[in-house]
PDB file of C-alpha atoms in Angstrom:
ATOM      1  CA  MET A 159     -13.108  -0.916  17.441  1.00 73.00           C
ATOM      2  CA  SER A 160     -11.719   2.469  18.707  1.00 94.00           C
ATOM      3  CA  THR A 161     -11.119   5.257  16.086  1.00 96.00           C
ATOM      4  CA  ALA A 162      -7.342   6.557  15.759  1.00 97.00           C
ATOM      5  CA  ILE A 163      -8.108   8.960  13.012  1.00 97.00           C
ATOM      6  CA  LYS A 164     -11.823  10.368  11.932  1.00 97.00           C
ATOM      7  CA  VAL A 165     -11.961  12.258   8.877  1.00 97.00           C
ATOM      8  CA  GLU A 166     -15.511  13.672   8.196  1.00 97.00           C
ATOM      9  CA  ASN A 167     -16.751  15.560   4.800  1.00 96.00           C
ATOM     10  CA  LEU A 168     -13.302  17.103   4.148  1.00 97.00           C
ATOM     11  CA  ILE A 169     -12.973  19.485   1.531  1.00 96.00           C
ATOM     12  CA  LYS A 170      -9.813  20.958   0.111  1.00 96.00           C
ATOM     13  CA  SER A 171      -9.558  23.570  -2.671  1.00 94.00           C
ATOM     14  CA  TYR A 172      -6.598  25.552  -4.382  1.00 92.00           C
ATOM     15  CA  GLY A 173      -8.269  28.468  -5.916  1.00 90.00           C
ATOM     16  CA  GLN A 174     -10.947  27.451  -8.237  1.00 89.00           C
ATOM     17  CA  ASN A 175      -9.668  23.802  -8.278  1.00 92.00           C
ATOM     18  CA  THR A 176     -11.331  21.571  -5.534  1.00 93.00           C
ATOM     19  CA  ALA A 177      -8.780  18.862  -4.779  1.00 93.00           C
ATOM     20  CA  ILE A 178     -10.719  17.071  -2.111  1.00 95.00           C
ATOM     21  CA  LYS A 179     -14.318  16.793  -2.328  1.00 94.00           C
ATOM     22  CA  GLY A 180     -16.247  15.698   0.573  1.00 95.00           C
ATOM     23  CA  ILE A 181     -14.508  12.649   1.642  1.00 96.00           C
ATOM     24  CA  SER A 182     -14.935  10.826   4.526  1.00 97.00           C
ATOM     25  CA  PHE A 183     -13.242   7.823   6.651  1.00 96.00           C
ATOM     26  CA  ASN A 184     -12.104   6.338   9.706  1.00 96.00           C
ATOM     27  CA  VAL A 185      -8.695   4.548  10.540  1.00 97.00           C
ATOM     28  CA  ASN A 186      -8.820   2.142  13.402  1.00 96.00           C
ATOM     29  CA  LYS A 187      -6.434   2.008  16.410  1.00 96.00           C
ATOM     30  CA  GLY A 188      -3.966  -0.622  15.677  1.00 96.00           C
ATOM     31  CA  GLU A 189      -4.190  -1.095  11.953  1.00 96.00           C
ATOM     32  CA  VAL A 190      -2.124  -0.197   9.005  1.00 96.00           C
ATOM     33  CA  PHE A 191      -4.513   1.929   6.485  1.00 96.00           C
ATOM     34  CA  ALA A 192      -3.483   3.081   2.840  1.00 93.00           C
ATOM     35  CA  LEU A 193      -4.498   5.800   0.633  1.00 92.00           C
ATOM     36  CA  LEU A 194      -4.296   4.880  -2.561  1.00 87.00           C
ATOM     37  CA  GLY A 195      -4.676   6.569  -6.135  1.00 84.00           C
ATOM     38  CA  ILE A 196      -3.307   7.925  -9.484  1.00 81.00           C
ATOM     39  CA  ASN A 197      -1.017  11.003  -9.358  1.00 81.00           C
ATOM     40  CA  GLY A 198      -3.273  13.927  -8.788  1.00 82.00           C
ATOM     41  CA  ALA A 199      -6.031  11.950  -6.947  1.00 85.00           C
ATOM     42  CA  GLY A 200      -5.456  13.850  -3.847  1.00 89.00           C
ATOM     43  CA  LYS A 201      -3.431  11.039  -1.464  1.00 90.00           C
ATOM     44  CA  THR A 202      -0.642  13.669  -0.589  1.00 88.00           C
ATOM     45  CA  THR A 203      -3.255  16.385   0.228  1.00 92.00           C
ATOM     46  CA  THR A 204      -5.487  14.403   2.278  1.00 94.00           C
ATOM     47  CA  LEU A 205      -2.826  13.405   4.593  1.00 93.00           C
ATOM     48  CA  GLU A 206      -1.075  16.928   4.994  1.00 92.00           C
ATOM     49  CA  CYS A 207      -4.666  18.264   5.617  1.00 95.00           C
ATOM     50  CA  ILE A 208      -4.604  15.285   8.470  1.00 96.00           C
ATOM     51  CA  GLU A 209      -1.242  16.232   9.662  1.00 93.00           C
ATOM     52  CA  GLY A 210      -2.070  20.032  10.057  1.00 93.00           C
ATOM     53  CA  LEU A 211       0.293  20.925   7.255  1.00 91.00           C
ATOM     54  CA  LEU A 212      -2.573  22.482   5.062  1.00 93.00           C
ATOM     55  CA  LYS A 213      -5.781  24.284   5.800  1.00 95.00           C
ATOM     56  CA  TYR A 214      -8.735  23.043   4.358  1.00 95.00           C
ATOM     57  CA  GLN A 215     -12.183  24.902   3.702  1.00 95.00           C
ATOM     58  CA  SER A 216     -14.583  22.619   5.384  1.00 95.00           C
ATOM     59  CA  GLY A 217     -15.106  19.274   7.191  1.00 96.00           C
ATOM     60  CA  LYS A 218     -13.663  17.888  10.388  1.00 96.00           C
ATOM     61  CA  ILE A 219     -10.598  15.799  11.593  1.00 97.00           C
ATOM     62  CA  SER A 220     -10.068  14.030  14.818  1.00 97.00           C
ATOM     63  CA  ILE A 221      -7.097  12.289  15.688  1.00 96.00           C
ATOM     64  CA  ASP A 222      -6.949  10.150  19.118  1.00 96.00           C
ATOM     65  CA  GLY A 223      -3.426  10.121  20.044  1.00 94.00           C
ATOM     66  CA  SER A 224       0.203  11.481  19.484  1.00 94.00           C
ATOM     67  CA  PHE A 225       1.871  11.116  15.848  1.00 94.00           C
ATOM     68  CA  GLY A 226       4.818  11.352  13.790  1.00 93.00           C
ATOM     69  CA  VAL A 227       5.010  12.087  10.110  1.00 92.00           C
ATOM     70  CA  GLN A 228       7.612  10.596   7.686  1.00 86.00           C
ATOM     71  CA  ILE A 229       7.413  12.751   4.468  1.00 72.00           C
ATOM     72  CA  GLN A 230       8.894  11.975   0.913  1.00 65.00           C
ATOM     73  CA  SER A 231      11.386  14.747   1.028  1.00 67.00           C
ATOM     74  CA  SER A 232      12.779  16.574   4.046  1.00 69.00           C
ATOM     75  CA  SER A 233      14.266  20.089   4.323  1.00 73.00           C
ATOM     76  CA  LEU A 234      17.186  18.991   6.456  1.00 88.00           C
ATOM     77  CA  PRO A 235      20.241  20.950   6.110  1.00 91.00           C
ATOM     78  CA  GLU A 236      22.725  19.233   3.695  1.00 92.00           C
ATOM     79  CA  ASN A 237      25.540  19.361   5.882  1.00 94.00           C
ATOM     80  CA  ILE A 238      23.662  18.162   9.162  1.00 95.00           C
ATOM     81  CA  LYS A 239      24.807  14.842  10.231  1.00 95.00           C
ATOM     82  CA  ALA A 240      22.533  11.795  11.166  1.00 93.00           C
ATOM     83  CA  ILE A 241      22.987  11.713  15.084  1.00 94.00           C
ATOM     84  CA  GLU A 242      22.832  15.564  15.160  1.00 95.00           C
ATOM     85  CA  ALA A 243      19.444  15.455  13.369  1.00 93.00           C
ATOM     86  CA  PHE A 244      17.904  12.791  15.798  1.00 93.00           C
ATOM     87  CA  THR A 245      19.411  14.494  18.669  1.00 94.00           C
ATOM     88  CA  TYR A 246      18.092  18.231  17.572  1.00 93.00           C
ATOM     89  CA  PHE A 247      14.584  16.730  16.988  1.00 92.00           C
ATOM     90  CA  CYS A 248      14.398  14.821  20.298  1.00 93.00           C
ATOM     91  CA  LYS A 249      15.030  18.190  22.129  1.00 93.00           C
ATOM     92  CA  TRP A 250      12.417  20.176  20.008  1.00 90.00           C
ATOM     93  CA  ASN A 251       9.888  17.315  20.822  1.00 88.00           C
ATOM     94  CA  LYS A 252      11.392  17.610  24.347  1.00 91.00           C
ATOM     95  CA  ALA A 253      11.793  13.644  24.225  1.00 90.00           C
ATOM     96  CA  ASN A 254      14.416  11.452  25.608  1.00 89.00           C
ATOM     97  CA  ILE A 255      17.162  10.952  23.288  1.00 89.00           C
ATOM     98  CA  ASP A 256      16.550   7.016  22.831  1.00 84.00           C
ATOM     99  CA  LEU A 257      19.079   5.647  20.516  1.00 86.00           C
ATOM    100  CA  SER A 258      17.778   2.512  20.321  1.00 86.00           C
ATOM    101  CA  ILE A 259      15.241   3.829  17.639  1.00 83.00           C
ATOM    102  CA  PHE A 260      18.027   4.838  15.876  1.00 84.00           C
ATOM    103  CA  GLU A 261      20.123   1.755  16.149  1.00 83.00           C
ATOM    104  CA  SER A 262      17.243  -0.262  15.131  1.00 80.00           C
ATOM    105  CA  LEU A 263      16.823   1.332  11.633  1.00 82.00           C
ATOM    106  CA  GLY A 264      20.430   0.753  11.231  1.00 81.00           C
ATOM    107  CA  LEU A 265      21.736   4.232  11.615  1.00 88.00           C
ATOM    108  CA  SER A 266      24.744   4.104  13.957  1.00 88.00           C
ATOM    109  CA  GLU A 267      27.182   2.989  11.186  1.00 90.00           C
ATOM    110  CA  ILE A 268      26.200   6.356   9.519  1.00 92.00           C
ATOM    111  CA  LYS A 269      25.664   8.494  12.339  1.00 92.00           C
ATOM    112  CA  ASN A 270      28.646  10.980  11.347  1.00 95.00           C
ATOM    113  CA  LYS A 271      27.619  11.008   7.891  1.00 95.00           C
ATOM    114  CA  GLN A 272      26.109  14.186   6.474  1.00 95.00           C
ATOM    115  CA  TYR A 273      22.820  14.494   5.022  1.00 93.00           C
ATOM    116  CA  CYS A 274      24.036  15.486   1.689  1.00 92.00           C
ATOM    117  CA  GLN A 275      26.277  12.130   1.368  1.00 93.00           C
ATOM    118  CA  MET A 276      23.460   9.814   2.297  1.00 91.00           C
ATOM    119  CA  SER A 277      21.751   7.538  -0.027  1.00 87.00           C
ATOM    120  CA  THR A 278      17.927   7.449  -0.615  1.00 83.00           C
ATOM    121  CA  GLY A 279      17.628   4.403   1.594  1.00 82.00           C
ATOM    122  CA  GLN A 280      19.635   5.912   4.327  1.00 86.00           C
ATOM    123  CA  LYS A 281      17.336   9.200   4.134  1.00 88.00           C
ATOM    124  CA  ARG A 282      14.367   7.326   4.262  1.00 85.00           C
ATOM    125  CA  ARG A 283      15.466   5.458   7.666  1.00 86.00           C
ATOM    126  CA  LEU A 284      16.331   8.666   9.168  1.00 90.00           C
ATOM    127  CA  HIS A 285      13.106  10.269   8.108  1.00 90.00           C
ATOM    128  CA  LEU A 286      11.424   7.275   9.949  1.00 88.00           C
ATOM    129  CA  ALA A 287      13.500   7.738  12.883  1.00 90.00           C
ATOM    130  CA  LEU A 288      12.653  11.334  13.351  1.00 92.00           C
ATOM    131  CA  ALA A 289       8.979  10.403  12.719  1.00 91.00           C
ATOM    132  CA  LEU A 290       9.020   7.751  15.642  1.00 91.00           C
ATOM    133  CA  ILE A 291      10.722  10.095  18.185  1.00 92.00           C
ATOM    134  CA  GLY A 292       8.592  10.126  21.411  1.00 91.00           C
ATOM    135  CA  SER A 293       7.042   6.744  20.583  1.00 91.00           C
ATOM    136  CA  PRO A 294       3.717   8.461  18.891  1.00 95.00           C
ATOM    137  CA  ASP A 295       0.385   6.420  18.695  1.00 96.00           C
ATOM    138  CA  ILE A 296       0.125   7.207  14.798  1.00 97.00           C
ATOM    139  CA  ILE A 297       2.775   7.219  12.280  1.00 95.00           C
ATOM    140  CA  PHE A 298       2.173   8.926   8.799  1.00 95.00           C
ATOM    141  CA  LEU A 299       4.040   7.428   5.722  1.00 91.00           C
ATOM    142  CA  ASP A 300       3.849   9.072   2.441  1.00 85.00           C
ATOM    143  CA  GLU A 301       5.507   6.821  -0.244  1.00 83.00           C
ATOM    144  CA  PRO A 302       7.598   5.343   2.579  1.00 81.00           C
ATOM    145  CA  THR A 303       9.840   3.167   0.042  1.00 79.00           C
ATOM    146  CA  ALA A 304       9.814   5.331  -2.933  1.00 75.00           C
ATOM    147  CA  GLY A 305      13.448   5.048  -4.739  1.00 72.00           C
ATOM    148  CA  LEU A 306      14.306   2.148  -2.194  1.00 75.00           C
ATOM    149  CA  ASP A 307      16.063  -0.827  -3.735  1.00 77.00           C
ATOM    150  CA  VAL A 308      14.830  -4.278  -2.855  1.00 79.00           C
ATOM    151  CA  GLU A 309      16.697  -4.706   0.555  1.00 78.00           C
ATOM    152  CA  GLY A 310      15.821  -1.125   1.581  1.00 75.00           C
ATOM    153  CA  ARG A 311      12.102  -1.956   0.933  1.00 81.00           C
ATOM    154  CA  ALA A 312      12.450  -5.279   2.634  1.00 82.00           C
ATOM    155  CA  ALA A 313      14.117  -3.810   5.430  1.00 80.00           C
ATOM    156  CA  LEU A 314      11.312  -0.669   6.239  1.00 82.00           C
ATOM    157  CA  HIS A 315       8.729  -3.242   5.831  1.00 86.00           C
ATOM    158  CA  GLY A 316      10.074  -5.270   8.663  1.00 86.00           C
ATOM    159  CA  GLN A 317       9.909  -2.178  10.580  1.00 85.00           C
ATOM    160  CA  ILE A 318       6.289  -1.316   9.681  1.00 89.00           C
ATOM    161  CA  ARG A 319       5.230  -4.629  10.592  1.00 91.00           C
ATOM    162  CA  LYS A 320       7.150  -4.521  13.990  1.00 90.00           C
ATOM    163  CA  LEU A 321       5.430  -0.895  14.600  1.00 91.00           C
ATOM    164  CA  LYS A 322       1.843  -2.727  14.073  1.00 93.00           C
ATOM    165  CA  SER A 323       2.874  -5.438  16.457  1.00 94.00           C
ATOM    166  CA  MET A 324       3.692  -2.620  18.797  1.00 93.00           C
ATOM    167  CA  GLY A 325      -0.004  -1.591  18.608  1.00 94.00           C
ATOM    168  CA  LYS A 326       0.844   1.548  16.507  1.00 95.00           C
ATOM    169  CA  THR A 327      -1.696   3.093  13.841  1.00 97.00           C
ATOM    170  CA  ILE A 328      -0.247   3.329  10.777  1.00 96.00           C
ATOM    171  CA  LEU A 329      -1.633   5.393   7.746  1.00 96.00           C
ATOM    172  CA  LEU A 330       0.398   5.564   4.512  1.00 91.00           C
ATOM    173  CA  SER A 331       0.356   6.278   0.999  1.00 89.00           C
ATOM    174  CA  SER A 332       1.938   4.101  -1.789  1.00 81.00           C
ATOM    175  CA  HIS A 333       1.996   3.199  -5.715  1.00 76.00           C
ATOM    176  CA  ASP A 334       3.426  -0.071  -4.753  1.00 75.00           C
ATOM    177  CA  MET A 335       0.500  -2.797  -4.668  1.00 78.00           C
ATOM    178  CA  ALA A 336       2.592  -5.507  -3.580  1.00 77.00           C
ATOM    179  CA  GLU A 337       3.653  -3.377  -0.400  1.00 82.00           C
ATOM    180  CA  VAL A 338       0.003  -2.493   0.141  1.00 85.00           C
ATOM    181  CA  GLU A 339      -1.136  -5.810  -0.227  1.00 82.00           C
ATOM    182  CA  SER A 340       1.236  -7.445   2.124  1.00 85.00           C
ATOM    183  CA  LEU A 341       1.169  -4.732   5.003  1.00 90.00           C
ATOM    184  CA  CYS A 342      -2.175  -3.166   4.906  1.00 92.00           C
ATOM    185  CA  ASP A 343      -5.398  -4.203   6.771  1.00 94.00           C
ATOM    186  CA  ARG A 344      -7.753  -2.075   4.590  1.00 95.00           C
ATOM    187  CA  ILE A 345      -7.275   0.628   1.930  1.00 92.00           C
ATOM    188  CA  ALA A 346      -9.203   3.301   0.452  1.00 92.00           C
ATOM    189  CA  ILE A 347      -8.919   4.271  -2.974  1.00 88.00           C
ATOM    190  CA  LEU A 348      -9.009   8.211  -4.157  1.00 89.00           C
ATOM    191  CA  LYS A 349     -10.158   9.309  -7.774  1.00 88.00           C
ATOM    192  CA  ASP A 350     -10.457  12.827  -8.348  1.00 88.00           C
ATOM    193  CA  GLY A 351     -10.695  13.933  -5.020  1.00 92.00           C
ATOM    194  CA  ARG A 352     -13.569  11.455  -3.885  1.00 92.00           C
ATOM    195  CA  ILE A 353     -13.152   8.252  -2.375  1.00 92.00           C
ATOM    196  CA  VAL A 354     -14.528   5.602  -4.499  1.00 87.00           C
ATOM    197  CA  PHE A 355     -13.382   2.280  -2.281  1.00 88.00           C
ATOM    198  CA  ILE A 356     -12.900   1.532   1.317  1.00 92.00           C
ATOM    199  CA  GLY A 357     -12.417  -1.912   2.389  1.00 90.00           C
ATOM    200  CA  THR A 358      -9.653  -4.944   2.050  1.00 88.00           C
ATOM    201  CA  SER A 359      -7.504  -5.783  -1.113  1.00 80.00           C
ATOM    202  CA  ARG A 360     -10.049  -9.129  -1.246  1.00 78.00           C
ATOM    203  CA  GLU A 361     -13.020  -6.962  -0.976  1.00 81.00           C
ATOM    204  CA  LEU A 362     -11.611  -4.536  -3.877  1.00 78.00           C
ATOM    205  CA  THR A 363     -11.003  -7.804  -5.849  1.00 69.00           C
ATOM    206  CA  ALA A 364     -14.578  -9.249  -5.265  1.00 68.00           C
ATOM    207  CA  GLU A 365     -16.086  -5.814  -5.826  1.00 63.00           C
ATOM    208  CA  MET A 366     -14.338  -5.683  -9.439  1.00 56.00           C
ATOM    209  CA  HIS A 367     -16.010  -9.150 -10.471  1.00 52.00           C
ATOM    210  CA  SER A 368     -12.109 -10.430 -10.614  1.00 61.00           C
ATOM    211  CA  LYS A 369     -11.919 -13.107 -12.955  1.00 69.00           C
ATOM    212  CA  ILE A 370      -9.482 -16.202 -12.635  1.00 77.00           C
ATOM    213  CA  SER A 371      -7.121 -17.810 -15.135  1.00 77.00           C
ATOM    214  CA  LEU A 372      -7.367 -21.536 -14.676  1.00 81.00           C
ATOM    215  CA  GLN A 373      -4.304 -22.664 -16.776  1.00 83.00           C
ATOM    216  CA  ILE A 374      -4.085 -26.627 -17.558  1.00 85.00           C
ATOM    217  CA  LYS A 375      -1.279 -28.688 -18.720  1.00 87.00           C
ATOM    218  CA  THR A 376      -2.180 -32.048 -20.413  1.00 86.00           C
ATOM    219  CA  SER A 377      -0.466 -34.645 -21.936  1.00 85.00           C
ATOM    220  CA  LYS A 378      -1.597 -33.891 -25.327  1.00 81.00           C
ATOM    221  CA  PRO A 379      -2.497 -30.175 -26.176  1.00 77.00           C
ATOM    222  CA  LEU A 380      -5.862 -29.177 -25.740  1.00 77.00           C
ATOM    223  CA  GLU A 381      -8.086 -27.686 -28.909  1.00 74.00           C
ATOM    224  CA  LYS A 382     -10.268 -24.876 -28.458  1.00 74.00           C
ATOM    225  CA  THR A 383     -13.293 -26.128 -26.550  1.00 73.00           C
ATOM    226  CA  ASP A 384     -16.633 -24.509 -25.197  1.00 66.00           C
ATOM    227  CA  PHE A 385     -17.729 -24.584 -21.802  1.00 73.00           C
ATOM    228  CA  ILE A 386     -20.626 -23.437 -19.727  1.00 67.00           C
ATOM    229  CA  HIS A 387     -18.614 -21.916 -16.781  1.00 63.00           C
ATOM    230  CA  SER A 388     -15.272 -20.622 -18.656  1.00 69.00           C
ATOM    231  CA  THR A 389     -13.831 -19.052 -21.798  1.00 69.00           C
ATOM    232  CA  PHE A 390     -11.014 -20.487 -23.729  1.00 69.00           C
ATOM    233  CA  THR A 391      -8.401 -18.091 -24.322  1.00 69.00           C
ATOM    234  CA  GLY A 392      -5.287 -20.422 -25.915  1.00 66.00           C
ATOM    235  CA  THR A 393      -2.174 -22.260 -25.221  1.00 69.00           C
ATOM    236  CA  ASP A 394       0.857 -21.077 -24.306  1.00 71.00           C
ATOM    237  CA  SER A 395       3.948 -22.554 -23.050  1.00 68.00           C
ATOM    238  CA  GLU A 396       2.009 -26.173 -23.327  1.00 80.00           C
ATOM    239  CA  TYR A 397      -0.847 -24.672 -20.534  1.00 85.00           C
ATOM    240  CA  THR A 398      -4.207 -24.213 -22.075  1.00 84.00           C
ATOM    241  CA  THR A 399      -5.893 -21.321 -20.202  1.00 82.00           C
ATOM    242  CA  PHE A 400      -9.618 -20.607 -19.320  1.00 81.00           C
ATOM    243  CA  ILE A 401     -11.068 -17.640 -17.716  1.00 78.00           C
ATOM    244  CA  THR A 402     -13.799 -17.836 -15.120  1.00 79.00           C
ATOM    245  CA  SER A 403     -15.386 -16.150 -11.954  1.00 73.00           C
ATOM    246  CA  ASN A 404     -16.499 -19.401 -10.794  1.00 77.00           C
ATOM    247  CA  ILE A 405     -13.278 -21.738 -10.032  1.00 79.00           C
ATOM    248  CA  GLY A 406     -15.357 -24.580  -8.565  1.00 82.00           C
ATOM    249  CA  ASP A 407     -17.745 -25.474 -11.607  1.00 84.00           C
ATOM    250  CA  SER A 408     -15.071 -24.445 -13.836  1.00 83.00           C
ATOM    251  CA  LEU A 409     -12.743 -26.797 -12.311  1.00 84.00           C
ATOM    252  CA  ILE A 410     -15.139 -29.665 -12.025  1.00 86.00           C
ATOM    253  CA  GLU A 411     -16.328 -29.265 -15.750  1.00 85.00           C
ATOM    254  CA  LEU A 412     -12.739 -29.365 -17.176  1.00 83.00           C
ATOM    255  CA  LEU A 413     -11.451 -32.236 -15.171  1.00 84.00           C
ATOM    256  CA  ASN A 414     -14.650 -34.465 -16.304  1.00 85.00           C
ATOM    257  CA  PHE A 415     -13.995 -33.236 -19.669  1.00 84.00           C
ATOM    258  CA  LEU A 416     -10.558 -34.376 -19.524  1.00 81.00           C
ATOM    259  CA  LYS A 417     -11.381 -37.732 -17.542  1.00 81.00           C
ATOM    260  CA  ASN A 418     -13.821 -38.493 -20.593  1.00 81.00           C
ATOM    261  CA  SER A 419     -11.473 -37.749 -23.433  1.00 81.00           C
ATOM    262  CA  SER A 420      -8.460 -39.813 -21.512  1.00 79.00           C
ATOM    263  CA  ASN A 421      -6.383 -36.846 -21.783  1.00 81.00           C
ATOM    264  CA  PRO A 422      -4.541 -36.916 -18.188  1.00 83.00           C
ATOM    265  CA  VAL A 423      -3.858 -33.748 -16.607  1.00 86.00           C
ATOM    266  CA  VAL A 424      -0.071 -33.062 -15.602  1.00 87.00           C
ATOM    267  CA  ASP A 425      -0.296 -29.818 -13.936  1.00 88.00           C
ATOM    268  CA  ILE A 426      -2.860 -27.228 -12.952  1.00 86.00           C
ATOM    269  CA  ARG A 427      -2.285 -23.530 -12.168  1.00 83.00           C
ATOM    270  CA  ILE A 428      -4.770 -21.069 -10.660  1.00 80.00           C
ATOM    271  CA  VAL A 429      -3.934 -17.299 -11.109  1.00 75.00           C
ATOM    272  CA  HIS A 430      -6.206 -14.654  -9.495  1.00 68.00           C
ATOM    273  CA  GLN A 431      -6.598 -11.006 -10.873  1.00 64.00           C
ATOM    274  CA  SER A 432      -3.673  -8.939  -8.883  1.00 62.00           C
ATOM    275  CA  LEU A 433      -4.285  -6.082  -6.537  1.00 64.00           C
ATOM    276  CA  GLU A 434      -2.957  -3.716  -9.277  1.00 63.00           C
ATOM    277  CA  GLU A 435      -5.004  -4.885 -11.816  1.00 64.00           C
ATOM    278  CA  SER A 436      -8.056  -4.235  -9.378  1.00 63.00           C
ATOM    279  CA  PHE A 437      -6.925  -0.973  -8.265  1.00 64.00           C
ATOM    280  CA  LEU A 438      -6.327   0.364 -11.847  1.00 65.00           C
ATOM    281  CA  GLY A 439     -10.004  -1.026 -13.105  1.00 65.00           C
ATOM    282  CA  ILE A 440     -11.542   1.310 -10.373  1.00 68.00           C
ATOM    283  CA  ALA A 441      -8.882   4.477 -10.038  1.00 64.00           C
ATOM    284  CA  LYS A 442      -8.451   4.833 -13.593  1.00 62.00           C
ATOM    285  CA  GLU A 443     -11.136   3.464 -15.566  1.00 58.00           C
ATOM    286  CA  GLY A 444     -13.946   3.400 -13.351  1.00 49.00           C
ATOM    287  CA  LYS A 445     -16.312   0.701 -12.268  1.00 45.00           C
TER     288      LYS A 445
END
């Protein structure tokens, strides 16, 4: 698979503080790749080094293709109108004024609205429109849905999926684990300026040896029972919960026990550890 972005042994320091400590990773063409980490882990610093906004001490960054950047905040003049900003950036980038981008992001209705009068969601959509000018191959999104309501997040997620379907490469940072799990092909987790994980969300939960909650509702309440393949944790709202890392053996064992005890099963729920729980386990607490 061809590479859109290659980062090799990147080191970035602020005085005596080394924020990025020799990280390396690749982003493949056409994938949505997320940089994750708690505040201060180095996500934004890494993005800004790749984008050319920050100088770094050592390492190598290679980018194959043109790129656009949607940042968290903007220094647009408070009184500039949406259509004026879009037109200005088109001319600055020597690109055709393609209003289809503007319209597809629902900006036509606010084209004469001043920047200071826009909602957070409207500003986010405008920032994305500016990043898409010239149809770049790679799009950088730093916390793209921060501050947006449910409708705004859904609309922006739809736009990201559309960009991916067009073969665009997207590198984003986010604190929204549901967003990451829904949109991203792979993730990299930063901790104290180092990468501690790269892979898919499924690979992350597997690496963290995630436990599964097996919740069973029976005709008669179950009392505490010891099993080989699972651990009893209690009964809540008529469901008895068992924790296991081997769902197959646990389920067979429990069902055989219930069959022999003449206590019919009414319902079964299987709850996997969330991506957020796995992320916190590796990013905050360590493996």
